[in-house]
XYZ file of C-alpha atoms in Angstrom:
420
model
C 41.096 74.635 19.971
C 39.148 77.290 21.784
C 40.109 78.810 25.267
C 37.090 79.644 27.140
C 37.782 82.727 29.477
C 35.142 81.976 32.053
C 32.839 79.275 33.377
C 29.695 80.871 31.914
C 31.434 80.379 28.176
C 32.291 76.919 29.173
C 28.603 76.191 30.112
C 27.070 77.972 27.265
C 29.085 75.825 24.934
C 28.014 72.573 26.683
C 24.294 73.630 26.634
C 24.418 74.857 22.889
C 26.302 71.423 22.040
C 24.300 68.927 23.964
C 20.928 70.201 25.271
C 19.361 67.820 22.810
C 21.232 64.855 21.260
C 20.139 64.166 17.828
C 18.346 61.037 16.956
C 20.790 58.148 15.661
C 20.937 57.874 11.896
C 22.440 54.663 9.969
C 21.526 52.018 12.215
C 21.165 48.510 11.330
C 18.019 47.244 13.124
C 17.423 43.329 13.396
C 14.054 42.058 14.830
C 14.203 38.932 16.971
C 12.311 35.841 15.484
C 11.940 34.232 18.930
C 10.858 37.025 21.090
C 8.187 39.389 19.567
C 8.984 43.168 19.824
C 12.766 42.589 20.769
C 15.180 44.243 18.455
C 18.832 45.083 18.181
C 20.118 48.179 16.611
C 23.718 48.743 15.702
C 26.262 50.348 13.665
C 30.295 50.226 13.190
C 31.757 52.579 15.771
C 35.161 54.669 16.872
C 37.952 53.382 19.072
C 38.988 50.185 17.321
C 40.945 51.243 14.309
C 43.025 48.087 13.749
C 42.672 47.083 10.205
C 40.417 44.045 9.585
C 38.876 44.161 13.202
C 35.266 44.845 13.527
C 33.368 46.607 16.090
C 29.927 47.428 16.735
C 27.851 49.494 19.239
C 24.092 49.861 19.869
C 20.972 48.714 21.699
C 19.125 45.703 22.522
C 15.578 47.196 22.881
C 12.998 45.095 24.838
C 9.332 45.677 25.295
C 7.288 45.710 28.477
C 5.758 42.038 27.533
C 9.300 40.718 27.846
C 9.958 42.223 31.153
C 7.690 40.836 33.714
C 9.533 42.721 36.825
C 8.244 45.988 35.269
C 4.439 45.865 35.413
C 4.214 49.583 36.338
C 5.397 50.564 33.035
C 3.256 51.877 30.518
C 2.635 49.654 27.613
C 4.638 51.762 25.133
C 7.731 51.859 27.295
C 10.853 49.782 26.374
C 14.025 48.918 27.811
C 17.286 49.954 25.786
C 20.394 48.369 26.824
C 23.527 49.703 25.321
C 26.374 47.468 24.352
C 29.731 47.846 22.584
C 31.415 44.753 20.931
C 35.071 44.474 20.068
C 36.284 41.637 17.994
C 39.448 40.079 19.015
C 42.504 41.230 17.030
C 43.792 37.832 16.843
C 41.874 34.817 15.654
C 38.488 36.235 16.599
C 36.566 32.964 15.240
C 38.387 30.785 17.805
C 39.023 33.376 20.488
C 37.056 33.039 23.676
C 34.569 35.727 24.454
C 34.274 37.940 27.625
C 31.387 39.758 28.796
C 32.360 43.009 30.903
C 29.820 44.432 33.445
C 30.529 47.661 35.430
C 29.947 47.695 38.941
C 28.460 50.415 41.353
C 25.906 49.387 41.161
C 25.244 52.280 38.653
C 28.498 52.577 37.096
C 29.031 52.369 33.470
C 31.218 49.842 31.786
C 33.115 52.500 29.998
C 34.993 54.489 32.809
C 38.429 54.254 31.356
C 39.254 51.199 33.585
C 38.173 48.331 31.333
C 40.964 47.708 28.740
C 39.179 49.461 25.815
C 40.791 49.153 22.330
C 41.483 52.905 22.641
C 42.698 55.737 24.960
C 41.198 58.965 25.151
C 43.787 61.706 24.452
C 44.052 65.027 26.658
C 41.914 66.915 24.284
C 38.814 64.604 25.018
C 38.017 64.686 21.418
C 40.272 62.077 19.771
C 41.690 58.644 20.801
C 45.076 56.646 20.436
C 44.977 53.026 19.921
C 45.426 50.833 22.853
C 48.170 48.357 21.973
C 47.363 46.380 25.366
C 43.934 46.138 24.916
C 41.669 43.434 26.343
C 40.575 42.547 22.886
C 44.089 41.382 21.808
C 43.100 37.773 22.218
C 39.459 37.882 23.429
C 36.309 38.889 21.945
C 35.076 41.835 24.291
C 31.445 42.770 24.817
C 30.715 45.487 27.315
C 27.418 46.383 28.560
C 26.070 48.974 30.517
C 23.443 47.826 33.164
C 21.431 48.231 34.889
C 18.879 50.450 33.159
C 19.652 54.057 33.640
C 23.460 53.673 33.762
C 25.656 55.018 31.123
C 24.170 55.029 27.543
C 21.262 52.648 28.750
C 17.887 54.222 29.363
C 14.152 53.540 29.509
C 12.804 57.274 28.680
C 14.600 60.257 27.410
C 14.248 63.557 29.562
C 15.775 66.808 28.560
C 17.533 68.832 31.126
C 20.644 70.576 32.531
C 23.068 70.068 35.024
C 25.453 72.432 36.795
C 28.354 70.384 37.966
C 29.575 73.131 40.318
C 26.641 73.474 42.413
C 24.014 70.684 41.684
C 23.996 67.110 43.266
C 21.357 64.384 42.863
C 21.969 63.032 46.319
C 23.510 64.529 49.579
C 27.188 64.447 49.531
C 28.569 63.295 52.832
C 32.348 63.226 52.114
C 34.579 63.797 49.137
C 36.539 60.619 48.972
C 40.013 62.123 49.695
C 42.617 59.496 49.792
C 43.317 58.699 53.202
C 46.960 59.056 52.794
C 47.140 62.305 50.433
C 45.037 65.459 50.250
C 44.823 64.477 46.625
C 42.218 66.550 44.099
C 43.179 64.377 41.105
C 39.937 62.221 40.175
C 39.626 58.823 39.147
C 40.546 57.798 35.515
C 37.272 58.166 34.180
C 36.811 62.123 34.090
C 38.398 62.431 30.472
C 36.394 59.581 28.896
C 33.186 61.265 30.157
C 34.167 64.276 28.055
C 34.718 62.323 24.954
C 31.473 60.409 25.253
C 29.612 63.608 25.390
C 31.166 64.930 22.109
C 28.329 65.062 19.336
C 30.365 63.472 16.808
C 30.964 60.628 18.988
C 27.459 60.106 19.990
C 26.410 60.128 16.303
C 29.163 57.344 15.558
C 27.968 55.133 18.555
C 24.343 55.554 17.736
C 23.229 56.892 21.085
C 20.230 59.286 21.563
C 21.413 60.608 25.030
C 24.223 62.148 27.015
C 26.723 60.090 29.020
C 27.437 59.819 32.740
C 29.918 57.302 34.221
C 27.787 56.712 37.379
C 24.316 57.004 38.566
C 24.271 57.636 42.572
C 20.627 56.899 42.646
C 21.073 53.441 41.612
C 23.428 52.498 44.169
C 21.550 54.369 46.775
C 18.454 51.956 45.940
C 20.282 48.597 45.471
C 22.664 49.164 48.508
C 20.833 51.583 51.158
C 17.160 50.484 50.416
C 16.803 46.900 49.137
C 20.168 45.283 50.088
C 19.852 42.594 47.222
C 23.410 43.048 46.072
C 24.577 41.673 49.429
C 22.282 38.760 49.302
C 23.657 35.284 48.217
C 26.978 36.485 46.674
C 29.180 34.065 48.259
C 27.134 31.169 47.202
C 26.909 32.247 43.965
C 30.747 32.557 43.733
C 31.148 28.960 45.412
C 29.034 27.663 42.763
C 30.981 29.090 39.877
C 34.164 27.636 41.354
C 32.598 24.366 41.936
C 31.692 24.248 38.151
C 35.315 24.511 37.235
C 35.166 28.140 35.815
C 38.286 30.107 36.319
C 37.632 32.591 39.170
C 40.047 35.668 39.563
C 39.611 37.946 42.505
C 41.761 40.986 41.635
C 42.108 43.951 44.360
C 44.052 47.136 44.467
C 46.066 47.547 47.405
C 45.411 51.515 47.544
C 41.596 51.154 47.115
C 39.893 52.568 50.098
C 36.410 52.043 48.680
C 36.801 48.136 48.311
C 39.902 47.346 50.413
C 42.043 44.417 49.393
C 41.960 42.860 52.853
C 38.145 42.769 52.475
C 38.542 40.736 49.321
C 41.174 38.659 50.703
C 38.658 37.854 53.710
C 35.953 37.038 51.064
C 38.339 34.381 49.249
C 39.016 32.708 52.536
C 35.334 32.372 53.471
C 34.367 30.490 50.413
C 33.360 27.141 50.875
C 33.988 24.576 47.913
C 35.494 21.159 47.885
C 39.214 22.061 47.515
C 38.631 25.380 49.869
C 41.429 24.181 52.288
C 43.902 23.684 49.501
C 43.284 27.426 48.672
C 43.600 28.641 52.021
C 46.969 26.873 52.586
C 48.337 28.147 49.375
C 51.153 30.921 49.885
C 51.358 34.227 48.100
C 53.926 34.447 45.497
C 54.841 37.534 43.317
C 53.140 38.261 39.994
C 55.417 38.863 37.359
C 54.115 40.678 34.401
C 57.427 40.865 32.533
C 60.963 40.234 33.057
C 61.453 43.440 35.525
C 58.052 44.084 37.068
C 56.397 42.656 39.959
C 52.806 43.652 39.824
C 51.641 42.290 43.121
C 51.108 39.047 44.848
C 48.805 36.172 44.194
C 47.339 33.290 45.997
C 46.033 30.573 43.992
C 44.982 27.050 43.670
C 43.246 25.063 40.944
C 40.824 27.491 39.246
C 40.482 30.395 41.872
C 42.943 33.043 42.796
C 43.230 36.330 44.929
C 45.601 38.958 44.014
C 46.827 42.189 45.364
C 47.979 44.586 42.963
C 50.435 47.174 43.809
C 50.136 51.191 43.455
C 46.550 50.962 42.214
C 43.088 52.618 43.354
C 39.487 51.671 42.641
C 39.492 50.449 39.156
C 42.623 48.661 38.956
C 43.089 48.555 35.258
C 42.924 52.283 35.157
C 46.168 52.560 37.186
C 47.895 49.370 36.105
C 46.879 48.987 32.599
C 49.536 46.761 31.347
C 49.778 44.701 34.286
C 46.064 43.863 34.125
C 46.206 43.223 30.375
C 48.611 40.518 31.066
C 46.626 39.128 34.178
C 43.405 39.340 32.164
C 45.035 37.407 29.283
C 46.363 34.667 31.704
C 43.103 34.003 33.316
C 41.129 33.900 29.797
C 43.714 31.306 28.488
C 43.911 29.267 31.674
C 47.257 30.182 32.859
C 48.622 30.801 36.258
C 48.811 34.417 37.281
C 52.079 34.483 38.744
C 54.113 33.618 35.589
C 51.668 32.736 32.696
C 53.789 29.526 32.320
C 51.743 26.878 33.838
C 48.748 25.565 31.909
C 46.040 24.851 34.446
C 44.029 22.729 32.145
C 47.132 20.326 32.449
C 47.933 20.840 35.940
C 44.638 21.241 37.885
C 46.254 20.784 41.237
C 48.548 23.989 40.713
C 49.037 25.460 44.074
C 51.342 28.707 44.796
C 54.021 28.720 47.293
C 55.275 31.411 49.685
C 54.486 33.629 52.444
C 51.129 32.993 54.230
C 50.155 36.829 54.623
C 51.132 39.861 52.763
C 49.340 42.447 55.078
C 52.698 43.289 56.387
C 53.988 44.198 52.920
C 54.088 47.973 52.858
C 54.773 50.363 50.186
C 55.885 53.942 49.957
C 53.382 56.643 49.821
C 53.609 58.143 46.200
C 54.096 61.670 45.543
C 50.725 63.248 44.711
C 50.471 64.834 41.172
C 49.631 68.198 40.378
C 45.683 68.177 40.190
C 43.997 68.450 36.809
C 40.632 70.455 37.413
C 38.056 68.932 35.250
C 34.761 71.122 34.644
C 32.430 67.881 34.544
C 34.138 66.594 38.025
C 34.704 70.086 39.689
C 34.049 69.398 43.191
C 36.369 66.345 43.364
C 39.207 67.333 41.055
C 39.591 71.350 41.556
C 41.342 73.156 44.177
C 39.537 75.966 46.323
C 41.050 78.473 44.228
C 40.154 76.948 41.171
C 36.390 76.450 42.434
C 36.140 79.850 43.344
C 37.402 81.088 40.101
C 34.697 78.934 38.255
C 32.278 80.560 40.641
C 32.975 84.093 39.670
C 33.674 83.338 36.174
C 37.352 84.010 35.950
C 38.662 80.643 35.408
C 40.094 79.785 31.801
C 38.903 76.428 30.465
C 40.341 74.404 27.505
C 38.968 71.181 26.500
C 36.748 71.105 29.776
C 39.785 71.416 31.871
C 40.634 74.507 34.045
C 43.982 75.967 32.838
C 44.013 79.194 34.752
C 44.159 79.214 37.952
C 46.845 76.315 37.511
C 46.510 73.277 39.555
C 48.935 72.362 42.346
C 50.541 69.511 44.221
C 48.914 69.001 47.408
C 50.854 68.546 50.621
C 50.641 65.083 52.367
C 48.537 64.742 55.450
C 50.095 64.641 58.951
C 49.289 61.972 61.250
C 49.130 62.637 64.970
C 49.809 59.848 67.544
C 46.103 59.310 67.870
C 45.678 58.469 64.365
C 43.890 61.673 63.207
C 44.580 63.346 60.187
C 45.548 66.967 60.147
């Protein structure tokens, strides 16, 4: 593997390899018989290497005539929604099917926190089979949405982006952990490198480069229209009333979507058996004979869980625990043990402490940071950023290896609560 000696060499390599993404080849294209102009294009893909298990990636393409909300579009413009389907490894013909939609809004469904059948290796150019993948017993369909997220697009535009100096939206903070001055980024950094490998893009059948998140989408939905915050509680209430199994799963170290906010949401829901749910106690979640993954409050078909030692994107930090919990939810088993069949015990209710807000964890030791070129401002130390700026950094597989990363010190807290 080539060791680039400077930022200049690293970015020359990026531009040369990925300035223009080649048009996909070898696609199967199926035109809709019901919706004029709609079509699906797909091909077999990387990642799922289990013998006999099928996987398909591609696009659902829709013309303007089928999209009444987009009247300002030109007649030739089309929506291209990217999907990736993984057949269940066990009994796919009778297995349930789950649709995974990334959050944000504007975050891709392929951010390394979603139970994919493979894990990206450190070289960002190969994968290893994930034995605890979510498609072990469930057919999984991942979709990049809304348009402009991940591999989904409307128009293709050529351009370049300097991850060290350019931003699309104003930066008002760096999202540091409030407990540790950590420079280690979220779990998606290596997978962004992987999806921008030309051979991976050819295999997936995509005509554009990949980004895990688009800030402008979230800015519009949250800061301008507010649409995402309208009516969601009532939507969840209706789903619960219809008997659908609803699991609210939150990380206990997520400062973006704090778990106690999720708990408040769960207790604010109104449905016929809401009082029974609110009176249920918290019980430990046992994912194997020796590990407790967190606490759960559960009654009937609704549950709220606090998962230990996790940040934003629980499965990226506790993949095995989330795989177990996911399968329990999909098979209608209780989250705490997986031993209770909720289809036979509709009135099941957890017992235990009424609150877990007093349960504290030890602050973990922060790891040595990994400086990803594609995520430099958030993952690199000041020394590494300076080396990148002046062209003295050594980069291998999109990771800065010289200057070396370091283990940050814990923040000190004064009595007034200020971090210093």
